[in-house]
Amino acid sequence: MNRISDSMFHSRSAACKKPYGAVPAGQAVEFSVYPQRAQGALQVTLWIEEDGCQAESHPLHWCGYQGSHDRYTVTYTPPHPGLYWYYFSVELADGLHYCARGYGGQAELLEAVGDKYQLTVYDGEYHTPRWFGEGITYNIFPDRFCRDKAPEQPESEGVVERVLHQNWDDIPVYLPDEHGEILNNDFFGGTLLGVYAKLDYLESLHVTTIYFNPIFQAYSNHRYDTGDYKRIDPLLGCEEDFRALCSEAARRGMRVVLDGVFNHTGYDSRYFNARGHYDSVGAFQSKESPYFSWFDFHNWPNEYGSWWGIYTLPQVNETDGSYQNYIIEDEDSVVRRWLRLGASGWRLDVADELPDSFIQKLNAAARREKSDALIIGEVWEDASNKISYSERRRYFQGGELDSVMNYPLRDAIFGFLNGGTAEHFAESMECIRENYPRDVFYNLMNVVGTHDTARALTLLGVTENEWKMDRNGRAHYQLPPDRLEIALRRLRMAAVIQFTMPGSPTIYYGDEAGQQGFEDPFNRQTYPWGHENQELLAFYRKLCEIRAEEQTLADGDLQFSDTTAGALLRYERTSGDSRLVIAVNRGHQYVETKIDALYALDLLSGEGFAYADPDGLIVSVPPETAYILRCVNAAD
């Protein structure tokens, strides 16, 4: 984007700011502002401030003409990593004005300081592990993916009697008990050996990373209420099973990423031990407990800080030295132990509730154990400027997070498919691309479904009224055939976008098989082995094959095309001589798009399009259809 518009400044234009987006510390950034000559500019000044500091002024210098505009430039070199904010003051013949951030990065000329532009500055010596973003990720909810045998009551310290489903196709328990609680203590018995047995299946999807929701011993089936960080839940298997799985996965070119729940533990845990099920002295039992300093008691033992007020999830004090040693620093710390046993990284649950210093120490410890260890954060918004508990967070300045879950992409996909414009989708992604370091943007966990969201297929097919059904209705609901077909077409479009944007496309187990379901626990039902939607699964296999074979989709440049059509989203991925055009028509009519090429081949269908029109290569995209077009240019 190099064209000078009537706007004085455009943060995404190389004519106005270079280099593009985030920059390493010590990298000179050139800013150019273009007031119209008729406006009679007398002085232009850059105001730039590190987050929380006073703004510094840097006068711009007149450098000549650019058509009917004057050109003023200045070079600024950010001295160290951090979040910087900038804007311009412009003294015109009619008075002082301010050049502030407007929609799409274009400037607005205001009479007072408006929204400021963001400049993310990072440590150029720190590098994210690229193995993640270049591959495909498969997200497994461990209890519900696959089991190698019918479940039996485990005999293990701390494990109380569980509700076991012998029938794999049961609906999870979803109604409160006689005390009004949903205990989440019913299990289907998914195992690590069950995952091991399905490595051929994952390999058929070209999976390179297996991301597990929590696998450690816990009271609940979701296992986000950790009972023992150093023990595999006995229903899942044992440490030997974990080592064997990681070893065989590695032999097939797959890595394993674990879920680290370090903001809180379980009420029923070795550390809190409120129910006394563990052979330990927990913080609930005694102030002399070695774990007492981990927790924030308001009135011991019954009043304490807990995650979102849920009593079964007592919060920990992550700055406590004893806790940090146990989780991070010790030779046999939780983080280092499981990396040593075969994992390749950690996804940090509720990362925006962990102190920045905790994340930095965790990252450093992981890198000491494995130089290419990966740290992913659960952050639902733009993580580059996230404010949590009134504090600005530091995630991408070097040595913090290597990636985050790309919920902004998920939101943009669903927004577009549910009637939003291609322009809005492109703007949502350009904001992220501009704010994130390039290595992070190409390393994002690109999700469409997760254990925290309703199933993608359901979201794309239900009506507003159906969301109002009671839990009994939602538990047994399946889309009627006509709306199921609509939802399947939309899911295929969503998957194409997910797989062709920079970052690791992440499949939530069962989405590729046509699994449906509203909120928890309906979005966590068992994988439908033997009942998969074979047509959808074949589509995913083809999409995974394309993503694995086309290196351009892993590291190629991204460029959005004209989005004024609204219902047609079009963008390009390019690398060297390779050029892919992605065209997604969410509308109900054919949409034509002109491509500057001699020939284009849709990699999904095998359909070819040749240059036959005097106006160029015209591709007519059918309704609710996505194309991945490999283009042959005139010069090729």
Short mmCIF file of C-alpha atoms in Angstrom, two decimals, residues 111-561:
data_model
loop_
_atom_site.label_atom_id
_atom_site.label_comp_id
_atom_site.label_asym_id
_atom_site.label_seq_id
_atom_site.Cartn_x
_atom_site.Cartn_y
_atom_site.Cartn_z
CA GLU A 111 -8.57 20.12 16.61
CA ALA A 112 -7.53 18.11 19.68
CA VAL A 113 -5.38 15.04 20.24
CA GLY A 114 -7.40 11.97 19.25
CA ASP A 115 -6.62 8.27 19.11
CA LYS A 116 -2.91 7.62 18.92
CA TYR A 117 -1.09 5.22 16.66
CA GLN A 118 0.55 2.17 18.21
CA LEU A 119 4.15 1.13 17.62
CA THR A 120 5.12 -2.25 19.08
CA VAL A 121 8.86 -2.51 19.74
CA TYR A 122 10.39 -5.91 20.52
CA ASP A 123 13.74 -7.52 21.22
CA GLY A 124 15.15 -8.45 17.84
CA GLU A 125 17.48 -11.02 19.43
CA TYR A 126 14.54 -13.11 20.65
CA HIS A 127 13.03 -15.55 18.16
CA THR A 128 9.83 -17.55 18.37
CA PRO A 129 9.99 -21.29 17.57
CA ARG A 130 8.70 -21.39 14.00
CA TRP A 131 7.90 -25.11 14.07
CA PHE A 132 4.49 -24.28 15.50
CA GLY A 133 3.22 -21.67 13.05
CA GLU A 134 4.45 -23.61 10.02
CA GLY A 135 2.36 -26.68 10.83
CA ILE A 136 -1.16 -27.89 11.68
CA THR A 137 -2.36 -28.29 15.26
CA TYR A 138 -4.94 -30.73 16.62
CA ASN A 139 -6.59 -29.84 19.95
CA ILE A 140 -7.61 -32.82 22.11
CA PHE A 141 -9.93 -32.71 25.11
CA PRO A 142 -8.35 -35.78 26.71
CA ASP A 143 -11.38 -37.47 28.30
CA ARG A 144 -13.40 -37.35 25.09
CA PHE A 145 -11.09 -38.15 22.13
CA CYS A 146 -10.40 -41.89 22.28
CA ARG A 147 -10.05 -44.66 24.84
CA ASP A 148 -8.20 -47.95 24.54
CA LYS A 149 -10.47 -49.77 26.99
CA ALA A 150 -13.65 -49.29 29.00
CA PRO A 151 -13.04 -47.06 32.03
CA GLU A 152 -12.54 -48.48 35.51
CA GLN A 153 -12.42 -46.72 38.86
CA PRO A 154 -8.76 -45.77 39.37
CA GLU A 155 -7.10 -46.65 42.64
CA SER A 156 -4.85 -43.70 43.31
CA GLU A 157 -4.20 -41.23 46.06
CA GLY A 158 -6.51 -38.24 45.83
CA VAL A 159 -8.91 -39.83 43.34
CA VAL A 160 -12.46 -40.16 44.60
CA GLU A 161 -15.11 -42.36 43.01
CA ARG A 162 -16.07 -41.04 39.61
CA VAL A 163 -19.15 -41.35 37.44
CA LEU A 164 -17.98 -43.51 34.53
CA HIS A 165 -19.76 -43.73 31.17
CA GLN A 166 -19.48 -47.20 29.70
CA ASN A 167 -21.32 -46.01 26.60
CA TRP A 168 -19.01 -43.77 24.55
CA ASP A 169 -22.01 -42.11 22.88
CA ASP A 170 -23.68 -40.91 26.10
CA ILE A 171 -24.50 -37.24 26.60
CA PRO A 172 -22.32 -35.76 29.38
CA VAL A 173 -24.04 -35.00 32.69
CA TYR A 174 -25.39 -31.47 32.32
CA LEU A 175 -28.03 -30.97 35.03
CA PRO A 176 -27.30 -29.78 38.58
CA ASP A 177 -27.35 -32.31 41.42
CA GLU A 178 -29.56 -32.09 44.50
CA HIS A 179 -27.28 -29.34 45.85
CA GLY A 180 -27.63 -27.23 42.70
CA GLU A 181 -24.09 -27.96 41.48
CA ILE A 182 -22.80 -29.40 38.24
CA LEU A 183 -19.78 -31.31 39.50
CA ASN A 184 -18.23 -32.22 36.13
CA ASN A 185 -17.15 -35.51 37.68
CA ASP A 186 -18.49 -37.82 34.96
CA PHE A 187 -15.81 -39.38 32.76
CA PHE A 188 -15.83 -41.24 29.45
CA GLY A 189 -12.35 -42.64 29.95
CA GLY A 190 -10.32 -41.20 27.11
CA THR A 191 -6.69 -42.29 27.47
CA LEU A 192 -3.20 -41.42 26.25
CA LEU A 193 -2.95 -44.90 24.75
CA GLY A 194 -6.18 -44.13 22.91
CA VAL A 195 -4.49 -41.08 21.39
CA TYR A 196 -1.45 -43.25 20.60
CA ALA A 197 -3.74 -45.63 18.69
CA LYS A 198 -5.06 -42.71 16.61
CA LEU A 199 -1.70 -41.29 15.52
CA ASP A 200 -2.29 -42.72 12.05
CA TYR A 201 -5.49 -40.69 11.91
CA LEU A 202 -3.72 -37.52 13.01
CA GLU A 203 -0.98 -38.20 10.50
CA SER A 204 -3.62 -38.46 7.76
CA LEU A 205 -4.54 -34.86 8.67
CA HIS A 206 -0.87 -33.82 8.43
CA VAL A 207 -0.92 -32.79 12.08
CA THR A 208 2.42 -31.53 13.39
CA THR A 209 1.36 -30.40 16.89
CA ILE A 210 -0.97 -32.13 19.34
CA TYR A 211 -2.29 -29.65 21.89
CA PHE A 212 -3.83 -31.28 24.95
CA ASN A 213 -6.25 -29.66 27.32
CA PRO A 214 -5.10 -30.55 30.88
CA ILE A 215 -3.89 -34.11 31.44
CA PHE A 216 -2.90 -33.92 35.12
CA GLN A 217 -4.76 -35.55 37.98
CA ALA A 218 -7.85 -33.55 38.96
CA TYR A 219 -11.32 -33.93 40.39
CA SER A 220 -13.18 -32.68 37.31
CA ASN A 221 -13.35 -34.13 33.81
CA HIS A 222 -12.04 -30.91 32.29
CA ARG A 223 -9.05 -31.08 34.68
CA TYR A 224 -8.67 -27.30 34.93
CA ASP A 225 -8.86 -27.81 38.72
CA THR A 226 -5.42 -29.41 38.99
CA GLY A 227 -5.03 -31.92 41.80
CA ASP A 228 -1.38 -32.85 41.22
CA TYR A 229 0.80 -31.11 38.63
CA LYS A 230 3.34 -33.93 38.62
CA ARG A 231 1.02 -36.87 38.01
CA ILE A 232 -0.89 -37.91 34.89
CA ASP A 233 -4.54 -38.46 35.77
CA PRO A 234 -4.72 -42.23 36.35
CA LEU A 235 -7.82 -42.54 34.18
CA LEU A 236 -5.75 -41.18 31.28
CA GLY A 237 -2.76 -43.42 31.92
CA CYS A 238 0.65 -43.02 33.46
CA GLU A 239 3.96 -41.29 32.92
CA GLU A 240 5.22 -44.19 30.81
CA ASP A 241 2.22 -43.80 28.49
CA PHE A 242 3.01 -40.10 28.13
CA ARG A 243 6.65 -40.76 27.28
CA ALA A 244 5.67 -43.40 24.74
CA LEU A 245 3.12 -41.11 23.11
CA CYS A 246 5.58 -38.21 22.84
CA SER A 247 8.27 -40.51 21.45
CA GLU A 248 6.06 -42.03 18.78
CA ALA A 249 4.59 -38.65 17.90
CA ALA A 250 8.11 -37.24 17.47
CA ARG A 251 9.01 -40.17 15.20
CA ARG A 252 6.11 -39.07 12.99
CA GLY A 253 7.14 -35.40 13.02
CA MET A 254 4.59 -34.35 15.66
CA ARG A 255 5.14 -32.38 18.85
CA VAL A 256 3.08 -32.23 22.03
CA VAL A 257 1.96 -29.02 23.76
CA LEU A 258 0.45 -29.19 27.26
CA ASP A 259 -2.05 -26.97 29.03
CA GLY A 260 -0.56 -25.18 32.05
CA VAL A 261 -3.17 -24.08 34.58
CA PHE A 262 -1.03 -21.94 36.87
CA ASN A 263 -3.48 -19.23 37.96
CA HIS A 264 -5.38 -21.57 40.27
CA THR A 265 -5.35 -25.12 41.57
CA GLY A 266 -8.15 -27.46 42.58
CA TYR A 267 -10.12 -27.27 45.81
CA ASP A 268 -9.57 -31.01 45.86
CA SER A 269 -5.79 -31.01 45.35
CA ARG A 270 -2.55 -31.97 47.00
CA TYR A 271 -1.93 -28.27 47.63
CA PHE A 272 -5.29 -27.07 48.99
CA ASN A 273 -6.72 -30.46 50.03
CA ALA A 274 -10.05 -29.09 51.28
CA ARG A 275 -11.72 -32.51 51.18
CA GLY A 276 -8.76 -34.33 52.69
CA HIS A 277 -8.43 -36.82 49.86
CA TYR A 278 -4.65 -36.39 49.56
CA ASP A 279 -2.01 -37.69 51.92
CA SER A 280 -0.62 -34.20 52.38
CA VAL A 281 -1.13 -31.20 54.63
CA GLY A 282 -2.92 -28.75 52.38
CA ALA A 283 -3.32 -25.02 52.88
CA PHE A 284 -6.99 -25.52 53.78
CA GLN A 285 -5.97 -27.85 56.61
CA SER A 286 -3.18 -25.96 58.30
CA LYS A 287 -1.38 -22.62 58.26
CA GLU A 288 1.79 -24.68 58.68
CA SER A 289 1.23 -26.34 55.31
CA PRO A 290 4.16 -25.93 52.89
CA TYR A 291 1.55 -24.67 50.42
CA PHE A 292 -0.13 -22.12 52.69
CA SER A 293 1.73 -19.13 51.22
CA TRP A 294 0.49 -20.08 47.76
CA PHE A 295 -3.06 -18.97 48.51
CA ASP A 296 -4.79 -15.72 49.42
CA PHE A 297 -6.94 -16.38 52.47
CA HIS A 298 -9.23 -13.57 53.58
CA ASN A 299 -10.44 -15.54 56.57
CA TRP A 300 -8.76 -18.94 56.83
CA PRO A 301 -9.82 -21.53 55.93
CA ASN A 302 -13.18 -20.89 54.28
CA GLU A 303 -12.70 -17.45 52.71
CA TYR A 304 -10.08 -17.20 49.99
CA GLY A 305 -9.52 -15.77 46.56
CA SER A 306 -10.78 -17.98 43.76
CA TRP A 307 -10.96 -17.75 40.00
CA TRP A 308 -14.12 -15.82 39.08
CA GLY A 309 -15.49 -16.60 42.55
CA ILE A 310 -15.71 -20.36 41.84
CA TYR A 311 -14.89 -21.97 45.18
CA THR A 312 -13.47 -25.14 43.60
CA LEU A 313 -10.72 -23.09 41.90
CA PRO A 314 -8.67 -21.39 44.65
CA GLN A 315 -6.35 -18.81 43.14
CA VAL A 316 -2.63 -18.93 43.80
CA ASN A 317 -0.20 -16.10 44.46
CA GLU A 318 2.06 -16.47 41.43
CA THR A 319 4.69 -14.16 42.93
CA ASP A 320 5.20 -16.47 45.92
CA GLY A 321 8.76 -17.80 45.87
CA SER A 322 7.80 -21.31 46.92
CA TYR A 323 5.15 -21.52 44.20
CA GLN A 324 7.53 -20.21 41.51
CA ASN A 325 10.16 -22.74 42.53
CA TYR A 326 7.66 -25.59 42.30
CA ILE A 327 6.18 -24.56 38.95
CA ILE A 328 9.18 -22.92 37.25
CA GLU A 329 12.58 -22.68 38.87
CA ASP A 330 13.47 -26.03 40.46
CA GLU A 331 15.38 -28.61 38.46
CA ASP A 332 12.31 -30.85 38.64
CA SER A 333 9.80 -27.99 38.34
CA VAL A 334 6.47 -28.70 36.66
CA VAL A 335 7.41 -26.76 33.54
CA ARG A 336 10.82 -28.38 33.12
CA ARG A 337 9.76 -31.88 34.18
CA TRP A 338 7.17 -32.40 31.43
CA LEU A 339 9.37 -30.85 28.77
CA ARG A 340 12.07 -33.29 29.78
CA LEU A 341 9.58 -36.16 29.53
CA GLY A 342 8.68 -35.30 25.95
CA ALA A 343 6.50 -32.19 25.68
CA SER A 344 7.63 -29.33 23.42
CA GLY A 345 5.73 -26.42 24.92
CA TRP A 346 2.99 -25.03 27.12
CA ARG A 347 -0.27 -23.22 26.54
CA LEU A 348 -0.91 -20.94 29.52
CA ASP A 349 -4.51 -20.93 30.70
CA VAL A 350 -5.88 -17.41 31.44
CA ALA A 351 -2.49 -15.89 30.61
CA ASP A 352 -3.82 -12.38 31.17
CA GLU A 353 -4.31 -13.24 34.84
CA LEU A 354 -0.68 -14.30 35.29
CA PRO A 355 1.91 -11.63 36.22
CA ASP A 356 4.22 -10.64 33.39
CA SER A 357 7.24 -11.55 35.53
CA PHE A 358 5.82 -15.06 36.04
CA ILE A 359 5.44 -15.57 32.30
CA GLN A 360 8.95 -14.27 31.63
CA LYS A 361 10.47 -16.63 34.19
CA LEU A 362 8.44 -19.54 32.84
CA ASN A 363 9.59 -18.81 29.30
CA ALA A 364 13.23 -18.61 30.41
CA ALA A 365 13.01 -21.89 32.33
CA ALA A 366 11.37 -23.63 29.38
CA ARG A 367 14.12 -22.38 27.05
CA ARG A 368 16.77 -23.64 29.49
CA GLU A 369 15.22 -27.08 29.23
CA LYS A 370 14.57 -26.96 25.47
CA SER A 371 15.94 -24.16 23.33
CA ASP A 372 12.93 -24.29 20.99
CA ALA A 373 10.25 -24.66 23.66
CA LEU A 374 6.98 -22.89 22.81
CA ILE A 375 4.88 -20.73 25.15
CA ILE A 376 1.33 -19.90 24.01
CA GLY A 377 -1.04 -17.64 25.94
CA GLU A 378 -4.80 -17.74 26.23
CA VAL A 379 -5.69 -14.14 25.37
CA TRP A 380 -9.02 -13.40 23.69
CA GLU A 381 -8.32 -9.87 22.44
CA ASP A 382 -5.47 -8.00 20.74
CA ALA A 383 -2.68 -9.23 22.99
CA SER A 384 -0.20 -6.52 21.96
CA ASN A 385 -1.98 -3.82 23.97
CA LYS A 386 -3.99 -5.91 26.44
CA ILE A 387 -4.96 -4.27 29.74
CA SER A 388 -5.83 -6.71 32.51
CA TYR A 389 -6.74 -5.65 36.03
CA SER A 390 -5.88 -2.05 35.09
CA GLU A 391 -2.35 -3.03 34.09
CA ARG A 392 -0.84 -3.02 30.61
CA ARG A 393 0.55 -6.45 29.80
CA ARG A 394 3.90 -7.25 28.15
CA TYR A 395 3.54 -10.24 25.86
CA PHE A 396 5.53 -9.71 22.67
CA GLN A 397 8.56 -7.63 23.62
CA GLY A 398 10.88 -10.63 23.81
CA GLY A 399 10.97 -13.56 26.23
CA GLU A 400 7.26 -13.61 27.12
CA LEU A 401 4.77 -15.31 24.79
CA ASP A 402 5.64 -16.90 21.45
CA SER A 403 2.01 -17.08 20.38
CA VAL A 404 -1.55 -16.52 21.53
CA MET A 405 -4.87 -18.12 20.66
CA ASN A 406 -6.13 -16.11 17.69
CA TYR A 407 -9.65 -15.37 18.87
CA PRO A 408 -9.72 -12.11 16.84
CA LEU A 409 -9.45 -14.25 13.69
CA ARG A 410 -12.24 -16.52 14.92
CA ASP A 411 -14.45 -13.50 15.65
CA ALA A 412 -13.70 -12.02 12.22
CA ILE A 413 -14.51 -15.31 10.45
CA PHE A 414 -17.86 -15.73 12.17
CA GLY A 415 -18.63 -12.04 11.74
CA PHE A 416 -18.00 -12.28 8.00
CA LEU A 417 -19.92 -15.54 7.48
CA ASN A 418 -22.88 -14.23 9.47
CA GLY A 419 -23.30 -11.20 7.21
CA GLY A 420 -20.37 -8.91 7.92
CA THR A 421 -18.36 -7.33 5.14
CA ALA A 422 -15.06 -8.44 3.69
CA GLU A 423 -13.77 -4.97 4.47
CA HIS A 424 -14.44 -5.43 8.18
CA PHE A 425 -12.72 -8.82 8.15
CA ALA A 426 -9.66 -7.37 6.45
CA GLU A 427 -9.53 -4.43 8.86
CA SER A 428 -9.71 -6.76 11.88
CA MET A 429 -6.77 -8.77 10.60
CA GLU A 430 -4.74 -5.77 9.49
CA CYS A 431 -4.97 -4.31 13.00
CA ILE A 432 -3.51 -7.51 14.42
CA ARG A 433 -0.84 -7.76 11.72
CA GLU A 434 0.21 -4.16 12.27
CA ASN A 435 0.44 -4.53 16.06
CA TYR A 436 2.12 -7.95 16.35
CA PRO A 437 5.76 -8.72 15.56
CA ARG A 438 5.84 -10.62 12.28
CA ASP A 439 7.25 -13.76 13.92
CA VAL A 440 4.31 -13.80 16.33
CA PHE A 441 1.69 -13.10 13.66
CA TYR A 442 2.97 -16.08 11.69
CA ASN A 443 3.00 -18.22 14.84
CA LEU A 444 -0.57 -17.69 16.08
CA MET A 445 -2.88 -20.51 17.13
CA ASN A 446 -5.67 -20.01 14.60
CA VAL A 447 -8.82 -21.39 16.20
CA VAL A 448 -12.41 -21.75 15.00
CA GLY A 449 -13.58 -23.99 17.82
CA THR A 450 -12.28 -24.54 21.38
CA HIS A 451 -13.46 -26.20 24.58
CA ASP A 452 -14.67 -22.74 25.70
CA THR A 453 -16.93 -22.09 22.70
CA ALA A 454 -19.96 -23.72 21.15
CA ARG A 455 -19.15 -26.04 18.26
CA ALA A 456 -18.49 -24.18 15.02
CA LEU A 457 -21.07 -26.19 13.08
CA THR A 458 -23.75 -25.37 15.63
CA LEU A 459 -22.89 -21.67 15.67
CA LEU A 460 -23.15 -21.54 11.90
CA GLY A 461 -26.56 -23.19 11.73
CA VAL A 462 -28.73 -22.38 14.75
CA THR A 463 -31.34 -19.67 14.96
CA GLU A 464 -31.57 -17.02 17.65
CA ASN A 465 -34.61 -18.68 19.18
CA GLU A 466 -32.83 -22.01 19.48
CA TRP A 467 -30.27 -20.40 21.75
CA LYS A 468 -33.15 -19.81 24.17
CA MET A 469 -33.92 -23.52 24.57
CA ASP A 470 -33.52 -24.96 28.06
CA ARG A 471 -30.57 -27.24 28.79
CA ASN A 472 -32.61 -30.35 28.04
CA GLY A 473 -33.37 -28.97 24.61
CA ARG A 474 -29.79 -27.97 23.90
CA ALA A 475 -28.45 -31.31 25.15
CA HIS A 476 -30.34 -33.29 22.51
CA TYR A 477 -30.37 -30.74 19.70
CA GLN A 478 -29.14 -31.54 16.21
CA LEU A 479 -29.44 -29.20 13.24
CA PRO A 480 -32.30 -30.12 10.86
CA PRO A 481 -31.07 -31.32 7.43
CA ASP A 482 -31.65 -28.06 5.55
CA ARG A 483 -29.78 -25.92 8.06
CA LEU A 484 -27.12 -28.56 8.52
CA GLU A 485 -26.28 -28.22 4.81
CA ILE A 486 -26.06 -24.45 5.21
CA ALA A 487 -23.84 -24.82 8.26
CA LEU A 488 -21.58 -27.32 6.48
CA ARG A 489 -21.06 -24.93 3.58
CA ARG A 490 -20.23 -22.15 6.01
CA LEU A 491 -17.87 -24.37 8.01
CA ARG A 492 -15.97 -25.24 4.84
CA MET A 493 -15.55 -21.52 4.11
CA ALA A 494 -14.47 -20.88 7.69
CA ALA A 495 -11.90 -23.67 7.48
CA VAL A 496 -10.46 -22.34 4.21
CA ILE A 497 -9.89 -18.94 5.81
CA GLN A 498 -8.46 -20.55 8.95
CA PHE A 499 -6.03 -22.69 6.93
CA THR A 500 -4.86 -19.95 4.56
CA MET A 501 -4.12 -17.17 7.04
CA PRO A 502 -0.64 -16.96 8.62
CA GLY A 503 -0.39 -19.07 11.76
CA SER A 504 -1.11 -22.66 12.76
CA PRO A 505 -4.64 -23.81 11.80
CA THR A 506 -5.92 -25.58 14.91
CA ILE A 507 -8.63 -28.22 14.66
CA TYR A 508 -10.73 -28.75 17.78
CA TYR A 509 -11.22 -32.51 17.91
CA GLY A 510 -14.38 -33.60 16.11
CA ASP A 511 -15.02 -30.36 14.24
CA GLU A 512 -13.60 -32.05 11.15
CA ALA A 513 -16.04 -34.94 11.65
CA GLY A 514 -19.17 -32.77 11.88
CA GLN A 515 -19.56 -32.72 15.66
CA GLN A 516 -22.28 -30.40 16.98
CA GLY A 517 -22.98 -28.92 20.40
CA PHE A 518 -23.90 -25.79 22.32
CA GLU A 519 -21.94 -24.60 25.38
CA ASP A 520 -20.07 -26.73 27.95
CA PRO A 521 -20.54 -29.67 28.29
CA PHE A 522 -22.26 -30.11 24.92
CA ASN A 523 -19.19 -28.79 23.07
CA ARG A 524 -17.10 -31.48 24.80
CA GLN A 525 -18.88 -34.63 23.71
CA THR A 526 -16.93 -37.65 22.56
CA TYR A 527 -15.37 -37.93 19.12
CA PRO A 528 -17.92 -39.74 16.91
CA TRP A 529 -15.76 -42.69 15.83
CA GLY A 530 -17.63 -44.62 13.16
CA HIS A 531 -20.20 -41.86 12.73
CA GLU A 532 -18.11 -39.15 11.10
CA ASN A 533 -19.49 -36.94 8.35
CA GLN A 534 -17.28 -38.53 5.72
CA GLU A 535 -17.78 -35.77 3.16
CA LEU A 536 -16.70 -33.09 5.62
CA LEU A 537 -13.78 -35.20 6.83
CA ALA A 538 -12.60 -35.68 3.25
CA PHE A 539 -12.75 -31.92 2.76
CA TYR A 540 -10.61 -31.35 5.86
CA ARG A 541 -8.11 -33.97 4.71
CA LYS A 542 -7.78 -32.18 1.38
CA LEU A 543 -7.42 -28.83 3.10
CA CYS A 544 -4.77 -30.21 5.45
CA GLU A 545 -2.91 -31.67 2.47
CA ILE A 546 -2.90 -28.28 0.73
CA ARG A 547 -1.72 -26.51 3.88
CA ALA A 548 1.08 -29.05 4.39
CA GLU A 549 2.29 -28.95 0.78
CA GLU A 550 2.07 -25.23 0.07
CA GLN A 551 4.95 -23.56 1.91
CA THR A 552 3.56 -20.21 0.78
CA LEU A 553 0.67 -20.71 3.21
CA ALA A 554 3.16 -21.13 6.05
CA ASP A 555 5.45 -18.18 5.44
CA GLY A 556 4.25 -16.24 2.40
CA ASP A 557 3.34 -12.56 2.45
CA LEU A 558 -0.29 -11.57 2.98
CA GLN A 559 -2.09 -8.97 0.90
CA PHE A 560 -5.80 -8.20 1.00
CA SER A 561 -7.40 -7.28 -2.32
#
